[in-house]
Tab-separated table of C-alpha atoms and ligand atoms in Angstrom:
chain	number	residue	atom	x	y	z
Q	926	UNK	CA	-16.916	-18.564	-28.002
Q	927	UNK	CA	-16.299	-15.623	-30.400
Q	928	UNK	CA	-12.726	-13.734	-30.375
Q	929	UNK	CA	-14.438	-10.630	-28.527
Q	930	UNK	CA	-15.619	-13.007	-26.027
Q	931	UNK	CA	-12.169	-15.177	-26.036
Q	932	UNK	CA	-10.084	-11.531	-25.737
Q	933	UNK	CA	-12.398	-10.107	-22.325
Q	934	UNK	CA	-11.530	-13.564	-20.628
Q	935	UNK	CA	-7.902	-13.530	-21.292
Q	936	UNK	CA	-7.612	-9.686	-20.120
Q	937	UNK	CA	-7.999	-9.295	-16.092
Q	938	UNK	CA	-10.229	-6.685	-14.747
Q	939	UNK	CA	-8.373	-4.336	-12.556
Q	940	UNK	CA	-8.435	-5.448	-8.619
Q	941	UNK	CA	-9.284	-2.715	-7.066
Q	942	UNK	CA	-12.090	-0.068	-8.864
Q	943	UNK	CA	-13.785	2.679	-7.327
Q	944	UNK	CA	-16.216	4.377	-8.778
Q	945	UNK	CA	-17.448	7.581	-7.080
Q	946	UNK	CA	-16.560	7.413	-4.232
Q	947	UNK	CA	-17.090	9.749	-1.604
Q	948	UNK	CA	-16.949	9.355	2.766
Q	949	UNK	CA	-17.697	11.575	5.234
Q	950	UNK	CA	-16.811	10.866	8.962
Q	951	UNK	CA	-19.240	12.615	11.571
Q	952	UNK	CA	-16.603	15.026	13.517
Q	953	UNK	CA	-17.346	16.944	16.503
Q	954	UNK	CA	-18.245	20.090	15.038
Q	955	UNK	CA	-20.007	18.319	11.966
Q	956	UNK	CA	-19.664	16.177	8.911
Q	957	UNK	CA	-15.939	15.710	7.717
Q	958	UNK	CA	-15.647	15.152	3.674
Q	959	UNK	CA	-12.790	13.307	3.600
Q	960	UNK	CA	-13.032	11.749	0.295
Q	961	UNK	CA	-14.856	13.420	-3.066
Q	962	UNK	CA	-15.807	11.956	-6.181
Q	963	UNK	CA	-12.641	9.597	-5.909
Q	964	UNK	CA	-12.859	7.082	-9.225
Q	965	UNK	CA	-9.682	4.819	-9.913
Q	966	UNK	CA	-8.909	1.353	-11.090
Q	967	UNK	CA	-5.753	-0.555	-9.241
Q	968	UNK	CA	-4.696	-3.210	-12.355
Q	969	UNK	CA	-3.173	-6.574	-11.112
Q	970	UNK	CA	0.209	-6.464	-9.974
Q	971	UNK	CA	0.704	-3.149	-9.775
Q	972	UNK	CA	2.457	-1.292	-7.071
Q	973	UNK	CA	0.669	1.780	-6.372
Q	974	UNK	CA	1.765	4.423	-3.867
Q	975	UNK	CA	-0.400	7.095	-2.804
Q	976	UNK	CA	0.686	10.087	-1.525
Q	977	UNK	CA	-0.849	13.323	-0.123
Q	978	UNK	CA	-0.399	15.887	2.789
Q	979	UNK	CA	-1.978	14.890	5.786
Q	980	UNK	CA	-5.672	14.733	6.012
Q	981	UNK	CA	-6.303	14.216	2.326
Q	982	UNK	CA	-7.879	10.895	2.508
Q	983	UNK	CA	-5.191	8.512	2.130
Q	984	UNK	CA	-5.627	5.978	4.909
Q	985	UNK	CA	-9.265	6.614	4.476
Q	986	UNK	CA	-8.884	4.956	0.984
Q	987	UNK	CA	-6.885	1.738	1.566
Q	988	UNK	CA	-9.489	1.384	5.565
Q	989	UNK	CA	-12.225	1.243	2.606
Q	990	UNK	CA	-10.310	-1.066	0.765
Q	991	UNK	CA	-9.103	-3.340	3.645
Q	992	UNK	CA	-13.022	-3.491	4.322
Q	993	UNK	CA	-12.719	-1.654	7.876
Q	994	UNK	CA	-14.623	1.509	6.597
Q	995	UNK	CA	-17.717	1.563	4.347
Q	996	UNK	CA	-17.833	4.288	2.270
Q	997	UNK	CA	-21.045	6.976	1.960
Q	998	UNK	CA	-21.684	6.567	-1.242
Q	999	UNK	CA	-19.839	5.284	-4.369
Q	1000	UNK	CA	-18.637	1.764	-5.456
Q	1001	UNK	CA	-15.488	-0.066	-4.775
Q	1002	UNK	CA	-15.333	-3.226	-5.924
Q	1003	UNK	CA	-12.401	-6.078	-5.453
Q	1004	UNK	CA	-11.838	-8.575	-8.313
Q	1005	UNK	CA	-15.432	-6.971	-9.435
Q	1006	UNK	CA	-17.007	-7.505	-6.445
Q	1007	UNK	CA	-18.404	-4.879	-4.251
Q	1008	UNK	CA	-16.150	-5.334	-0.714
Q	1009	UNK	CA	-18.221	-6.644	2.063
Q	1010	UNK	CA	-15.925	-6.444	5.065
Q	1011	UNK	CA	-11.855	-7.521	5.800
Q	1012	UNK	CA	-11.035	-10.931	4.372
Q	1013	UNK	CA	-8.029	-13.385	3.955
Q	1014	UNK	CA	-7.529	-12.069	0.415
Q	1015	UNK	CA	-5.972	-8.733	1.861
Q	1016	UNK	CA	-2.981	-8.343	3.849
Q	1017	UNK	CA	-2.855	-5.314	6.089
Q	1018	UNK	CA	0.415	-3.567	7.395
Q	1019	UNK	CA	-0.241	-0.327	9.592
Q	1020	UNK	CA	2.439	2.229	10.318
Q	1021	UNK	CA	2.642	0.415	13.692
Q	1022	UNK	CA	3.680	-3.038	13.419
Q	1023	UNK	CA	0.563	-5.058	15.747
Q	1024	UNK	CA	3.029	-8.555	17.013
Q	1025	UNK	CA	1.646	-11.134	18.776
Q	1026	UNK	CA	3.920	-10.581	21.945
Q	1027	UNK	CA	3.452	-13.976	23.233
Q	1028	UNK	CA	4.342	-15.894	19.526
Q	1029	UNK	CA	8.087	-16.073	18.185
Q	1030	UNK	CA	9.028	-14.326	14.839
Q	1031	UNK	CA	8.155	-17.617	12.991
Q	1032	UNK	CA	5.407	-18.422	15.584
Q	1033	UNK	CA	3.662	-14.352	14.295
Q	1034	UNK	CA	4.051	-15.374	10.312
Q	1035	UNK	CA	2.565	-18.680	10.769
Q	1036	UNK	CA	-0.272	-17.408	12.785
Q	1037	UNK	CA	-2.080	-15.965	9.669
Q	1038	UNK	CA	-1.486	-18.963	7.706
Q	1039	UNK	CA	-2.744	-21.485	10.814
Q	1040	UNK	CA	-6.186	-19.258	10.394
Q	1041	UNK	CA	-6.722	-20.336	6.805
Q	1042	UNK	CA	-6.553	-23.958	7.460
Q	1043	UNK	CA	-3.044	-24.276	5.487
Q	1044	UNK	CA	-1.230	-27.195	7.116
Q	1045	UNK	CA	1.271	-26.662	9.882
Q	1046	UNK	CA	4.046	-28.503	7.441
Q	1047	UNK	CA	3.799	-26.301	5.030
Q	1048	UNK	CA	2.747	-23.083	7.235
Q	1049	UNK	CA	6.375	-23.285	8.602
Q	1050	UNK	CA	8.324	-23.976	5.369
Q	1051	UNK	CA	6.256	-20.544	3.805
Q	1052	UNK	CA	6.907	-18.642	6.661
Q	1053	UNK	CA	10.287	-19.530	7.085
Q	1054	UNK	CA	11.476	-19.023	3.273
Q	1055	UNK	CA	9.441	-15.442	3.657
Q	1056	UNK	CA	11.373	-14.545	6.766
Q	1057	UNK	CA	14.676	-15.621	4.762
Q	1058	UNK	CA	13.615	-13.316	1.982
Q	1059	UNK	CA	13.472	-9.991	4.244
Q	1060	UNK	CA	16.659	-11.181	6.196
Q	1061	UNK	CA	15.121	-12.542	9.277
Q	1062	UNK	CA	16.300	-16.245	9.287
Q	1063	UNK	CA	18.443	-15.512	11.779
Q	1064	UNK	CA	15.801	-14.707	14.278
Q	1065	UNK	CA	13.115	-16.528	13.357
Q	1066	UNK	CA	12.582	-18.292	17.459
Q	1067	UNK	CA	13.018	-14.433	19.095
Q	1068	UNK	CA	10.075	-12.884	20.225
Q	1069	UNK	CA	8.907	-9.116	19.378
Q	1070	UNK	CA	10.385	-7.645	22.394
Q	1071	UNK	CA	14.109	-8.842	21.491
Q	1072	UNK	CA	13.618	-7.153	18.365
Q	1073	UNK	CA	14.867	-3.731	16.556
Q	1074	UNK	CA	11.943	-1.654	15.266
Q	1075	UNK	CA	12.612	-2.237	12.019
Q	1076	UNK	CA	13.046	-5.659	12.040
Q	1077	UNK	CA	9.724	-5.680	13.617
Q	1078	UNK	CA	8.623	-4.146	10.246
Q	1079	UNK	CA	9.863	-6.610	8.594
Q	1080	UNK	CA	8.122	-8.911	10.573
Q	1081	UNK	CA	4.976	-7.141	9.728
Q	1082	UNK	CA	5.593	-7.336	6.123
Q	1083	UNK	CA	6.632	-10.538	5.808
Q	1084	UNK	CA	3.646	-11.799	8.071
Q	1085	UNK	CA	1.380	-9.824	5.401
Q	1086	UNK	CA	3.340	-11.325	2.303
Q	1087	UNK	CA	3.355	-14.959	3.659
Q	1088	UNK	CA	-0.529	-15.334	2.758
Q	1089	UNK	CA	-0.900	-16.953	-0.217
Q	1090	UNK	CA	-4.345	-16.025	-1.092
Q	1091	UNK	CA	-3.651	-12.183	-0.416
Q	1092	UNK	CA	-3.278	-10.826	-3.993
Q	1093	UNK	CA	-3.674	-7.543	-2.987
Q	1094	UNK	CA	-1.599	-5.888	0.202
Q	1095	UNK	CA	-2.852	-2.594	1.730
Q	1096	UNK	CA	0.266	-0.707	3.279
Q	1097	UNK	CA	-0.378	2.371	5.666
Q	1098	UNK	CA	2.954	4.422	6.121
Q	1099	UNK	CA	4.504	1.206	7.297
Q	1100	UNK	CA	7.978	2.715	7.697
Q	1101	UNK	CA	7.450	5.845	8.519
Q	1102	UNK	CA	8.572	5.346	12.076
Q	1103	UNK	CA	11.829	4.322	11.188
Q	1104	UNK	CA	15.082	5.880	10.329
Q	1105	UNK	CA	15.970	6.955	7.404
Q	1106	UNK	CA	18.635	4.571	6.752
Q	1107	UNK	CA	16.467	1.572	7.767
Q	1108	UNK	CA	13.885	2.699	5.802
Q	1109	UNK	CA	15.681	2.188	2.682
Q	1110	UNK	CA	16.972	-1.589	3.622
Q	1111	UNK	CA	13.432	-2.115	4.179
Q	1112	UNK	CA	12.450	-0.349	1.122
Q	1113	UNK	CA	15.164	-2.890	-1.020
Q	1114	UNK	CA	13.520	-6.184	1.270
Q	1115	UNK	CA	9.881	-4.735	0.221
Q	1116	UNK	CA	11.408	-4.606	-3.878
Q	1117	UNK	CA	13.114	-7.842	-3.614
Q	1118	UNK	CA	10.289	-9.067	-2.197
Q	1119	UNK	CA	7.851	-7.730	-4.729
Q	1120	UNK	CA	9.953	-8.571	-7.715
Q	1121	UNK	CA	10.119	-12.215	-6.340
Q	1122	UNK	CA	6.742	-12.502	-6.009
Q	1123	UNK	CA	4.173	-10.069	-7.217
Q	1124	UNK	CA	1.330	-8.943	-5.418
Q	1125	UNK	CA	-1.277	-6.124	-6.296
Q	1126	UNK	CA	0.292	-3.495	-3.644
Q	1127	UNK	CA	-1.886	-0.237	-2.517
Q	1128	UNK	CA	1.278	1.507	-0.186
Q	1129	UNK	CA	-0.091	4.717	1.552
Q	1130	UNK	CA	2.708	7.265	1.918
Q	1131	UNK	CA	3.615	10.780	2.395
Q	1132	UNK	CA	7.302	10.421	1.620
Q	1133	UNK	CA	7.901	11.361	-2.114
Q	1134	UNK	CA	11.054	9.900	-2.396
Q	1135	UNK	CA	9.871	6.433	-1.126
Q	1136	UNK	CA	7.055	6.555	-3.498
Q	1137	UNK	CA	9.283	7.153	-6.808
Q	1138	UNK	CA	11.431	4.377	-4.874
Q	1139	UNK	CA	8.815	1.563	-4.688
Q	1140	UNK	CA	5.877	2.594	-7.100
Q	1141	UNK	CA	4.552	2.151	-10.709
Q	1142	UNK	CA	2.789	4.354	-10.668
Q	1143	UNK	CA	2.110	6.936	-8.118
Q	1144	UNK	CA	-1.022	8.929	-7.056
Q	1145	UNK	CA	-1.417	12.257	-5.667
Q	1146	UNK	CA	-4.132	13.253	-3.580
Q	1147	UNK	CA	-5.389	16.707	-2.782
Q	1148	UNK	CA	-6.819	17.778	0.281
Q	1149	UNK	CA	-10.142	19.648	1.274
Q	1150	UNK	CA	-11.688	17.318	0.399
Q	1151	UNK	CA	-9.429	14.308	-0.590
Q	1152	UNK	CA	-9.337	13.408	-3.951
Q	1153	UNK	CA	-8.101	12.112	-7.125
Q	1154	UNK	CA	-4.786	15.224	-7.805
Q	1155	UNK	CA	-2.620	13.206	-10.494
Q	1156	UNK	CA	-1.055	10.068	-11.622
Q	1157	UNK	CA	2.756	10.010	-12.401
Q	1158	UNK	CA	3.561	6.783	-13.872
Q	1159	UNK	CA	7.130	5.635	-12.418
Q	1160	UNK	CA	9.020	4.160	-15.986
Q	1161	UNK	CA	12.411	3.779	-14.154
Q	1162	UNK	CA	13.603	0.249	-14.252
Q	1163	UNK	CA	14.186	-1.020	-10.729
Q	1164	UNK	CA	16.204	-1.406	-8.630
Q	1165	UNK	CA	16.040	2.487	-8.621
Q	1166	UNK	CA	18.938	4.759	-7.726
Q	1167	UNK	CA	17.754	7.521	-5.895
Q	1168	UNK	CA	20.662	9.753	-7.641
Q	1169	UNK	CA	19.604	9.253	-11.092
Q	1170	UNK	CA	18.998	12.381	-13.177
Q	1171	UNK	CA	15.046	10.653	-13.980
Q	1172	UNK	CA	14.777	9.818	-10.295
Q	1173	UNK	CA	15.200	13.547	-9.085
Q	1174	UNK	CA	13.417	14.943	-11.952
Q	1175	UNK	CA	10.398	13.172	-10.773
Q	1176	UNK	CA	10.771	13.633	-7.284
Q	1177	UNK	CA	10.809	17.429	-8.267
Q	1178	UNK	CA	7.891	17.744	-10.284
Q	1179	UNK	CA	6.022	15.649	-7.748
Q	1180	UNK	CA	6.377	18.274	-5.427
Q	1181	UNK	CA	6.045	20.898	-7.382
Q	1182	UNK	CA	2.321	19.610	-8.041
Q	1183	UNK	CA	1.824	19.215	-4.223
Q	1184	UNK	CA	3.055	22.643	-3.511
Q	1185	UNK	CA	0.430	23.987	-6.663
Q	1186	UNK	CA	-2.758	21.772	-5.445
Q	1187	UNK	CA	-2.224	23.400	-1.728
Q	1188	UNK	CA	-1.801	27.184	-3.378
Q	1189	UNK	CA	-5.283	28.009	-3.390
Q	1190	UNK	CA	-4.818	30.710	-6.359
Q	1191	UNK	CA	-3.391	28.051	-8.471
Q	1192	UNK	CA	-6.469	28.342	-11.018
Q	1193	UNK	CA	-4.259	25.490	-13.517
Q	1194	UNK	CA	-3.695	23.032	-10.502
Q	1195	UNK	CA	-7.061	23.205	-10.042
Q	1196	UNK	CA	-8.355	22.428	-13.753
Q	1197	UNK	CA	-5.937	19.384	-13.609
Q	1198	UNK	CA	-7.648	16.773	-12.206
Q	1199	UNK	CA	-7.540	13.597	-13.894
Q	1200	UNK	CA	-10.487	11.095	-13.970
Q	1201	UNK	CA	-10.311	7.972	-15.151
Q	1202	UNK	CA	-13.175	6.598	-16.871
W	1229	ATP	N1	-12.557	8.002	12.582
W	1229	ATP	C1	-12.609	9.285	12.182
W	1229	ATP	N2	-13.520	10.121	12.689
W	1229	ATP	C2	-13.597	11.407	12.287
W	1229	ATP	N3	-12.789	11.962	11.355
W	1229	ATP	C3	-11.842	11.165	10.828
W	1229	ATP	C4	-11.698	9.798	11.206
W	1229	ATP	N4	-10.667	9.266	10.508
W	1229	ATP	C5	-10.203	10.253	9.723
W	1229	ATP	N5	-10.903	11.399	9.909
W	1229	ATP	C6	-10.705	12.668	9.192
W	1229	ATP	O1	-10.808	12.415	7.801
W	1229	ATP	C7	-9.819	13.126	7.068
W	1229	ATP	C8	-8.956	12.148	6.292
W	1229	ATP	O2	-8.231	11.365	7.235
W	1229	ATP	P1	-7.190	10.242	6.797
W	1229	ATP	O3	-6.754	9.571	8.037
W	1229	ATP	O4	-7.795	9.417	5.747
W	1229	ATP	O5	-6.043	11.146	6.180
W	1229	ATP	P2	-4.550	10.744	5.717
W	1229	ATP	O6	-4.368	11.291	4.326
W	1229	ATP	O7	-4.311	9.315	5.941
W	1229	ATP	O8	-3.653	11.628	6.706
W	1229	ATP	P3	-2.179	11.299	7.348
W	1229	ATP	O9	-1.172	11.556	6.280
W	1229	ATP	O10	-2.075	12.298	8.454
W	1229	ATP	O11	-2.196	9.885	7.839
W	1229	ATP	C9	-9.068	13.957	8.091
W	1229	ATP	O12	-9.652	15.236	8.132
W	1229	ATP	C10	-9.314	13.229	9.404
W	1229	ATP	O13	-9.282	14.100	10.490
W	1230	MG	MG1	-3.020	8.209	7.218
């Protein structure tokens, strides 16, 4: 094998690329474009947040990704692969956390590992250390209903995070119905949880502070149609604290660019979109 050929096999390609992508969604009064030209590459491990006012494509994105929406036209390929449908290699958490009423705690984390054939002895020891991780060990034989909200999050998470073959976990808003407070203890399980054990995360957002809290890098959509506004890499070494000079700073020219890419006589915001090749 020659070094050239030695030096592509070492280097990963990037999990998640799209190339072109664009979707429209048939609405009642006509087509909808809700995604335009979008072309980015997701490189393993990361933790990407995407952010964007409502309507801009976001969920749109990660539905394509999760394999529950097939795009119009474009490529998005996973691990190089063009993505066929849902599969075991993708956890999904949705903004509402979807328990299996009937199933303890435990009995909802093991559930996804039962379905890929991993054995029951070893189902229960994963899903118990995950629920340990995000501070559920103590109510691992509850059921849903006996639960908080956001320790049904948590349950959510961890149920995504116990799959072992899910390398890549698609997150839609998935505290966003919680309070503030909660939302950052769930925010410092979701870090402690990443930095334990890495996973390629795709975390759909409109909260700018959460983003700057979680991400590596963060991207902003713009609306009308959705697409590709700017990435803001996130160099702040975690964990974060949210009253860091570097912390705010970002947080303020994040909006700033979302308050520019909705002024329509911006002429610069507009001229700023990055592509990457
Ligand atoms: N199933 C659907 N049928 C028709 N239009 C849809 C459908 N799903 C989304 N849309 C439209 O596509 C556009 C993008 O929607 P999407 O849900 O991706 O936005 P979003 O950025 O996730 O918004 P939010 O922050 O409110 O969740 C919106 O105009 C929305 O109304
Ligand atoms: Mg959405």
């Amino acid at each position: 094998m020659s070094d050239v050929m030695v030096a592509a096999a070492k280097t990963p390609g990037p999990v998640i690329r799209a190339e072109n992508v664009d979707h429209y969604y048939e609405g009642q009064s006509g087509w909808i474009h809700a995604l335009s030209d979008l072309n980015l590459e997701i490189p393993p491990k990361e933790f990407l947040c995407v952010i964007g006012p409502s309507g801009c494509g976001k969920s749109t994105f990660l539905k394509i990704v999760a394999g529950l929406v097939q795009q119009s036209s474009g490529k998005v390929l996973l691990n190089g692969a063009p993505i066929a449908g849902p599969g075991p290699d993708r956890g999904i958490v949705f903004q509402e956390p979807a328990l299996f009423a009937w199933r303890t705690v435990l009995g909802n984390v093991e559930f996804g590992l039962q379905m890929q054939k991993i054995p029951k002895a070893e189902a229960k020891r994963r899903a118990q250390s995950i629920l340990e991780i995000v501070g559920l060990g103590h109510v691992m034989n509850l059921y849903p209903y006996q639960l908080s909200g956001g320790m049904r999050h948590r349950v959510a998470v961890a149920r995504a995070w116990a799959l072992p073959n899910a390398d890549l976990l698609l997150m839609d808003e998935p505290f966003s119905a919680i309070d503030a407070i909660n939302r950052m203890t769930l925010q410092d399980y979701l870090v402690d949880t990443w930095t334990r054990e890495r996973r390629t995360v795709l975390y759909v957002t409109h909260d700018i502070d959460e983003a700057v809290y979680l991400a590596d890098r963060i991207l902003l959509m713009r609306p009308s149609p959705g697409r590709i506004g700017r990435f803001f890499p996130v160099d702040i070494p975690r964990p974060r604290d949210r009253n860091s000079v570097e912390f705010n700073a970002l947080k303020m020219q994040i909006t700033e660019e979302m308050h520019r890419f909705a002024d329509p006589s911006d002429e610069a915001a507009h001229a700023s979109q990055e592509v990457i090749a």
